Amino acid sequence: MPPGQSKVELYAALRRDSRDGMSNRALQCKYGVTWSTVNKALTSAWPQPRTTP
């Protein structure tokens, strides 16, 4: 995730590039995230809130 980019912006970018035809693996390489982050972004428009211990 580039510095200064929020998780909401990252999720939006992942969904946009996925709609344009990029594969999940290409999204992982482009944004430097794991497969689970890509799957979370594609299933939900909003990231999960942080949990406090």
CSV table of C-alpha atoms in Angstrom, one decimal:
chain,number,residue,atom,x,y,z
A,1,MET,CA,0.0,0.0,0.0
A,2,PRO,CA,1.6,3.3,-1.0
A,3,PRO,CA,2.2,5.8,1.8
A,4,GLY,CA,-0.7,8.2,2.5
A,5,GLN,CA,-3.3,5.9,0.9
A,6,SER,CA,-6.1,4.8,3.1
A,7,LYS,CA,-7.5,1.3,3.1
A,8,VAL,CA,-10.8,2.5,1.6
A,9,GLU,CA,-8.8,4.0,-1.4
A,10,LEU,CA,-6.9,0.8,-1.7
A,11,TYR,CA,-10.0,-1.3,-1.8
A,12,ALA,CA,-11.5,1.0,-4.4
A,13,ALA,CA,-8.4,0.8,-6.6
A,14,LEU,CA,-8.4,-3.0,-6.3
A,15,ARG,CA,-12.1,-3.3,-7.3
A,16,ARG,CA,-11.6,-0.8,-10.2
A,17,ASP,CA,-8.6,-2.7,-11.6
A,18,SER,CA,-10.4,-6.0,-11.1
A,19,ARG,CA,-13.4,-4.7,-13.2
A,20,ASP,CA,-10.9,-3.7,-15.9
A,21,GLY,CA,-9.8,-7.3,-16.2
A,22,MET,CA,-6.7,-7.7,-14.0
A,23,SER,CA,-6.2,-11.0,-12.3
A,24,ASN,CA,-6.0,-11.4,-8.6
A,25,ARG,CA,-2.3,-12.3,-8.8
A,26,ALA,CA,-1.6,-9.2,-10.9
A,27,LEU,CA,-3.4,-7.1,-8.3
A,28,GLN,CA,-1.3,-8.6,-5.6
A,29,CYS,CA,1.9,-7.7,-7.4
A,30,LYS,CA,0.8,-4.2,-8.4
A,31,TYR,CA,-0.4,-3.1,-4.9
A,32,GLY,CA,2.0,-5.3,-2.8
A,33,VAL,CA,-0.8,-6.9,-0.8
A,34,THR,CA,-1.7,-10.5,0.0
A,35,TRP,CA,-4.4,-12.7,-1.6
A,36,SER,CA,-6.6,-12.3,1.4
A,37,THR,CA,-6.6,-8.5,1.1
A,38,VAL,CA,-7.5,-8.8,-2.5
A,39,ASN,CA,-10.4,-11.2,-1.7
A,40,LYS,CA,-11.6,-8.9,1.1
A,41,ALA,CA,-11.6,-5.9,-1.2
A,42,LEU,CA,-13.5,-7.8,-3.9
A,43,THR,CA,-16.2,-9.1,-1.5
A,44,SER,CA,-16.8,-5.9,0.6
A,45,ALA,CA,-16.6,-2.3,-0.3
A,46,TRP,CA,-15.6,-1.3,3.2
A,47,PRO,CA,-12.7,-2.7,5.2
A,48,GLN,CA,-13.4,-4.2,8.6
A,49,PRO,CA,-13.1,-1.8,11.5
A,50,ARG,CA,-10.1,-2.2,13.7
A,51,THR,CA,-10.7,-4.2,16.8
A,52,THR,CA,-9.3,-3.2,20.2
A,53,PRO,CA,-8.0,-5.8,22.5
